[in-house]
C-alpha positions as a Markdown table, in Angstrom:
| # | Residue | x | y | z |
|---|---|---|---|---|
| 1 | Unk | -93.3 | 175.4 | -140.1 |
| 2 | Unk | -93.2 | 177.2 | -136.5 |
| 3 | Unk | -96.7 | 178.6 | -136.9 |
| 4 | Unk | -97.7 | 175.2 | -138.0 |
| 5 | Unk | -96.5 | 173.9 | -135.0 |
| 6 | Unk | -97.9 | 176.6 | -132.7 |
| 7 | Unk | -101.6 | 175.5 | -134.3 |
| 8 | Unk | -101.4 | 172.0 | -133.6 |
| 9 | Unk | -100.0 | 172.8 | -129.8 |
| 10 | Unk | -103.0 | 175.3 | -129.5 |
| 11 | Unk | -105.6 | 172.8 | -130.9 |
| 12 | Unk | -104.4 | 170.0 | -128.5 |
| 13 | Unk | -104.7 | 172.1 | -125.6 |
| 14 | Unk | -107.9 | 173.4 | -126.5 |
| 15 | Unk | -109.2 | 169.4 | -127.0 |
| 16 | Unk | -107.6 | 168.3 | -123.6 |
| 17 | Unk | -109.6 | 171.4 | -122.0 |
| 18 | Unk | -112.8 | 170.6 | -123.5 |
| 19 | Unk | -112.6 | 166.6 | -123.2 |
| 20 | Unk | -114.1 | 166.7 | -119.5 |
| 21 | Unk | -117.0 | 168.6 | -120.1 |
| 22 | Unk | -118.0 | 166.6 | -122.9 |
| 23 | Unk | -117.4 | 163.3 | -121.4 |
| 24 | Unk | -119.7 | 164.8 | -118.4 |
| 25 | Unk | -122.4 | 165.9 | -121.1 |
| 26 | Unk | -122.5 | 162.2 | -122.2 |
| 27 | Unk | -123.1 | 160.9 | -119.0 |
| 28 | Unk | -125.9 | 163.2 | -118.1 |
| 29 | Unk | -127.4 | 162.2 | -121.4 |
| 30 | Unk | -127.1 | 159.0 | -120.5 |
| 31 | Unk | -128.6 | 159.4 | -117.2 |
| 32 | Unk | -131.5 | 161.2 | -118.8 |
| 33 | Unk | -132.2 | 158.1 | -121.0 |
| 34 | Unk | -131.7 | 155.9 | -118.1 |
| 35 | Unk | -134.4 | 158.0 | -116.2 |
| 36 | Unk | -136.9 | 158.0 | -119.2 |
| 37 | Unk | -136.2 | 154.2 | -119.7 |
| 38 | Unk | -137.2 | 153.7 | -116.0 |
| 39 | Unk | -140.3 | 155.7 | -116.3 |
| 40 | Unk | -141.3 | 153.4 | -119.4 |
| 41 | Unk | -140.9 | 149.8 | -117.4 |
| 42 | Unk | -144.6 | 148.4 | -117.2 |
| 43 | Unk | -146.4 | 148.8 | -113.6 |
| 44 | Unk | -146.8 | 145.6 | -111.6 |
| 45 | Unk | -150.3 | 145.1 | -110.7 |
| 46 | Unk | -150.1 | 145.4 | -106.7 |
| 47 | Unk | -151.8 | 142.6 | -104.6 |
| 48 | Unk | -155.2 | 143.6 | -103.3 |
| 49 | Unk | -155.6 | 145.5 | -99.4 |
| 50 | Unk | -156.1 | 143.2 | -96.5 |
| 51 | Unk | -159.3 | 144.9 | -95.9 |
| 52 | Unk | -160.6 | 143.8 | -99.6 |
| 53 | Unk | -159.3 | 140.3 | -99.2 |
| 54 | Unk | -161.0 | 139.9 | -95.7 |
| 55 | Unk | -164.2 | 140.9 | -97.2 |
| 56 | Unk | -164.0 | 138.9 | -100.2 |
| 57 | Unk | -163.3 | 135.8 | -97.9 |
| 58 | Unk | -166.4 | 136.7 | -96.2 |
| 59 | Unk | -168.0 | 136.5 | -99.5 |
| 60 | Unk | -166.8 | 133.4 | -100.8 |
| 61 | Unk | -167.3 | 131.7 | -97.5 |
| 62 | Unk | -170.9 | 132.8 | -97.7 |
| 63 | Unk | -171.4 | 131.3 | -101.1 |
| 64 | Unk | -169.4 | 128.0 | -99.8 |
| 65 | Unk | -172.2 | 128.1 | -96.8 |
| 66 | Unk | -175.0 | 128.2 | -99.2 |
| 67 | Unk | -173.4 | 125.5 | -101.4 |
| 68 | Unk | -173.3 | 123.4 | -98.7 |
| 69 | Unk | -176.8 | 123.9 | -97.8 |
| 70 | Unk | -177.9 | 123.0 | -101.2 |
| 71 | Unk | -175.8 | 119.8 | -100.8 |
| 72 | Unk | -177.5 | 118.8 | -97.7 |
| 73 | Unk | -180.7 | 119.9 | -99.5 |
| 74 | Unk | -181.9 | 122.0 | -96.4 |
| 75 | Unk | -183.9 | 124.8 | -97.6 |
| 76 | Unk | -184.2 | 126.8 | -94.4 |
| 77 | Unk | -180.3 | 126.7 | -94.2 |
| 78 | Unk | -180.0 | 127.8 | -97.9 |
| 79 | Unk | -182.0 | 130.9 | -97.2 |
| 80 | Unk | -180.0 | 132.0 | -94.4 |
| 81 | Unk | -177.0 | 131.4 | -96.2 |
| 82 | Unk | -178.5 | 133.3 | -99.2 |
| 83 | Unk | -179.2 | 136.2 | -97.0 |
| 84 | Unk | -175.7 | 136.2 | -95.7 |
| 85 | Unk | -174.3 | 136.1 | -99.3 |
| 86 | Unk | -176.3 | 139.1 | -100.3 |
| 87 | Unk | -175.0 | 141.1 | -97.2 |
| 88 | Unk | -171.5 | 140.0 | -98.2 |
| 89 | Unk | -172.0 | 141.1 | -101.9 |
| 90 | Unk | -173.3 | 144.5 | -100.9 |
| 91 | Unk | -170.2 | 144.9 | -98.6 |
| 92 | Unk | -167.2 | 143.9 | -100.8 |
| 93 | Unk | -164.9 | 146.7 | -100.6 |
| 94 | Unk | -164.5 | 147.1 | -104.3 |
| 95 | Unk | -162.6 | 150.5 | -103.8 |
| 96 | Unk | -159.6 | 148.7 | -102.3 |
| 97 | Unk | -158.9 | 146.7 | -105.5 |
| 98 | Unk | -155.4 | 147.7 | -106.8 |
| 99 | Unk | -153.5 | 147.8 | -109.9 |
| 100 | Unk | -156.8 | 149.1 | -111.8 |
| 101 | Unk | -155.6 | 152.3 | -113.2 |
| 102 | Unk | -158.6 | 152.3 | -115.7 |
| 103 | Unk | -161.2 | 151.3 | -113.3 |
| 104 | Unk | -162.2 | 148.6 | -115.5 |
| 105 | Unk | -161.7 | 145.9 | -113.1 |
| 106 | Unk | -163.8 | 147.8 | -110.3 |
| 107 | Unk | -166.4 | 148.6 | -112.8 |
| 108 | Unk | -166.8 | 144.8 | -113.6 |
| 109 | Unk | -166.6 | 143.7 | -110.0 |
| 110 | Unk | -169.3 | 145.7 | -109.1 |
| 111 | Unk | -171.4 | 144.3 | -112.1 |
| 112 | Unk | -171.1 | 140.6 | -111.1 |
| 113 | Unk | -171.4 | 141.6 | -107.4 |
| 114 | Unk | -174.8 | 143.1 | -108.4 |
| 115 | Unk | -175.7 | 139.8 | -110.1 |
| 116 | Unk | -175.1 | 138.1 | -107.0 |
| 117 | Unk | -177.0 | 140.4 | -104.7 |
| 118 | Unk | -180.0 | 140.1 | -107.2 |
| 119 | Unk | -179.8 | 136.2 | -107.3 |
| 120 | Unk | -179.3 | 135.6 | -103.6 |
| 121 | Unk | -182.7 | 137.7 | -102.8 |
| 122 | Unk | -184.2 | 135.8 | -105.5 |
| 123 | Unk | -183.0 | 132.5 | -104.0 |
| 124 | Unk | -184.5 | 133.7 | -100.7 |
| 125 | Unk | -187.8 | 134.1 | -102.4 |
| 126 | Unk | -187.7 | 130.8 | -103.9 |
| 127 | Unk | -189.9 | 128.5 | -101.7 |
| 128 | Unk | -189.0 | 125.0 | -102.8 |
| 129 | Unk | -185.3 | 123.8 | -102.9 |
| 130 | Unk | -185.4 | 123.2 | -106.6 |
| 131 | Unk | -186.0 | 126.8 | -107.3 |
| 132 | Unk | -183.1 | 127.6 | -105.0 |
| 133 | Unk | -180.8 | 125.8 | -106.9 |
| 134 | Unk | -182.0 | 127.4 | -110.1 |
| 135 | Unk | -181.1 | 130.6 | -108.9 |
| 136 | Unk | -177.6 | 129.0 | -107.2 |
| 137 | Unk | -176.6 | 128.5 | -110.6 |
| 138 | Unk | -176.6 | 132.0 | -111.8 |
| 139 | Unk | -174.9 | 133.0 | -108.4 |
| 140 | Unk | -172.3 | 130.4 | -109.3 |
| 141 | Unk | -171.4 | 131.7 | -112.6 |
| 142 | Unk | -171.2 | 135.3 | -111.1 |
| 143 | Unk | -169.0 | 134.2 | -108.4 |
| 144 | Unk | -166.3 | 132.4 | -110.4 |
| 145 | Unk | -165.9 | 135.2 | -112.9 |
| 146 | Unk | -165.6 | 137.8 | -110.2 |
| 147 | Unk | -162.9 | 135.7 | -108.4 |
| 148 | Unk | -160.8 | 135.5 | -111.9 |
| 149 | Unk | -161.5 | 139.2 | -112.4 |
| 150 | Unk | -160.2 | 140.5 | -109.0 |
| 151 | Unk | -157.6 | 137.6 | -108.7 |
| 152 | Unk | -158.7 | 136.7 | -105.1 |
| 153 | Unk | -155.5 | 135.5 | -103.3 |
| 154 | Unk | -157.2 | 133.3 | -100.5 |
| 155 | Unk | -157.5 | 129.4 | -100.8 |
| 156 | Unk | -157.4 | 127.4 | -104.0 |
| 157 | Unk | -160.7 | 127.0 | -105.4 |
| 158 | Unk | -162.2 | 124.2 | -107.8 |
| 159 | Unk | -164.7 | 124.8 | -110.6 |
| 160 | Unk | -166.8 | 121.7 | -110.9 |
| 161 | Unk | -169.7 | 120.9 | -113.4 |
| 162 | Unk | -172.4 | 118.5 | -113.3 |
| 163 | Unk | -173.6 | 117.5 | -117.1 |
| 164 | Unk | -177.0 | 116.4 | -115.6 |
| 165 | Unk | -178.2 | 119.3 | -113.7 |
| 166 | Unk | -181.4 | 121.3 | -115.2 |
| 167 | Unk | -182.7 | 118.3 | -117.5 |
| 168 | Unk | -179.2 | 117.8 | -118.7 |
| 169 | Unk | -178.5 | 121.8 | -119.4 |
| 170 | Unk | -175.5 | 121.3 | -117.0 |
| 171 | Unk | -174.3 | 123.4 | -114.2 |
| 172 | Unk | -171.0 | 124.5 | -112.5 |
| 173 | Unk | -170.2 | 125.6 | -108.7 |
| 174 | Unk | -167.2 | 126.6 | -106.9 |
| 175 | Unk | -166.1 | 124.2 | -104.2 |
| 176 | Unk | -162.8 | 124.5 | -101.7 |
| 177 | Unk | -162.6 | 120.6 | -102.1 |
| 178 | Unk | -161.8 | 118.6 | -104.8 |
| 179 | Unk | -164.1 | 115.7 | -104.0 |
| 180 | Unk | -167.3 | 116.2 | -105.9 |
| 181 | Unk | -170.6 | 116.8 | -103.6 |
| 182 | Unk | -173.3 | 118.1 | -106.1 |
| 183 | Unk | -175.4 | 120.9 | -104.8 |
| 184 | Unk | -177.7 | 120.4 | -107.7 |
| 185 | Unk | -179.0 | 116.6 | -106.7 |
| 186 | Unk | -177.9 | 116.6 | -103.3 |
| 187 | Unk | -178.0 | 112.6 | -101.9 |
| 188 | Unk | -179.9 | 111.6 | -105.3 |
| 189 | Unk | -176.7 | 111.7 | -107.0 |
| 190 | Unk | -174.0 | 113.5 | -104.6 |
| 191 | Unk | -170.9 | 112.5 | -106.8 |
| 192 | Unk | -172.0 | 113.3 | -110.2 |
| 193 | Unk | -169.8 | 115.9 | -111.7 |
| 194 | Unk | -166.1 | 116.6 | -112.3 |
| 195 | Unk | -163.4 | 119.2 | -111.6 |
| 196 | Unk | -163.0 | 121.6 | -114.8 |
| 197 | Unk | -160.7 | 124.0 | -113.8 |
| 198 | Unk | -159.0 | 125.6 | -110.7 |
| 199 | Unk | -157.7 | 128.9 | -109.7 |
| 200 | Unk | -154.9 | 129.6 | -106.7 |
| 201 | Unk | -153.6 | 133.4 | -106.8 |
| 202 | Unk | -151.8 | 133.1 | -103.6 |
| 203 | Unk | -148.9 | 131.4 | -105.3 |
C-alpha cells in the first residue's frame, strides 16, 4: 500500500514538472501554424505608382483630344492629337504596373499600347476625316480594354456607342462626359448614341 502511494506521488510530481514544457510546446505549435496561415493569405493588388498614373493620364487625355477633334470634324487637329497619342502610348510606364507577379498584365498592356501606336500612326496617314474616324474606332476599342486591364484610377470614364457608325456596323468611344458627342458623325448626328458602360477605379 505504501509502495503504491509512493508511486502515485512520484507520477504526480513528474506530471506537474513536465506540464509547463508541454504547454509551451503547444503554444509554439500554434504560433507556427499562425505564421503559415499568415503567409497563405492572398496578396492584395497594390495601386499603380504615381509615375504610371501620370503617364496613363497623359495617354487618356491625348485620346480625348483626338475624340474631340473628330467631334469637331477637324482633320488637322485630329492628326496633331493622334501624333501626341502615339507618343503617349509609346511612353506609357508599363513597368510601373503593380500587383502583377506573373507579368500577364504588363504583357497585355504592351499588346494594346502597340495597337494604339499603330492605329494612331495609320490615322495620321489618312487624308480624309472618314478614314481617320475608321482608325479611331480601333484605337477606342484598344484604349477601353487597356484601361480595364491596368485598372486606371483616374477620372470616371464612359463607354459610349453609336449603332449607325460605319454603315450601321456600330462603333464605340470613351468619354469623360455622360452627354453624347458623337466622334463618328460630328455635327451631322452629334447626339446619336448611348452610354453602354462606365468605369471608375478611383473608389
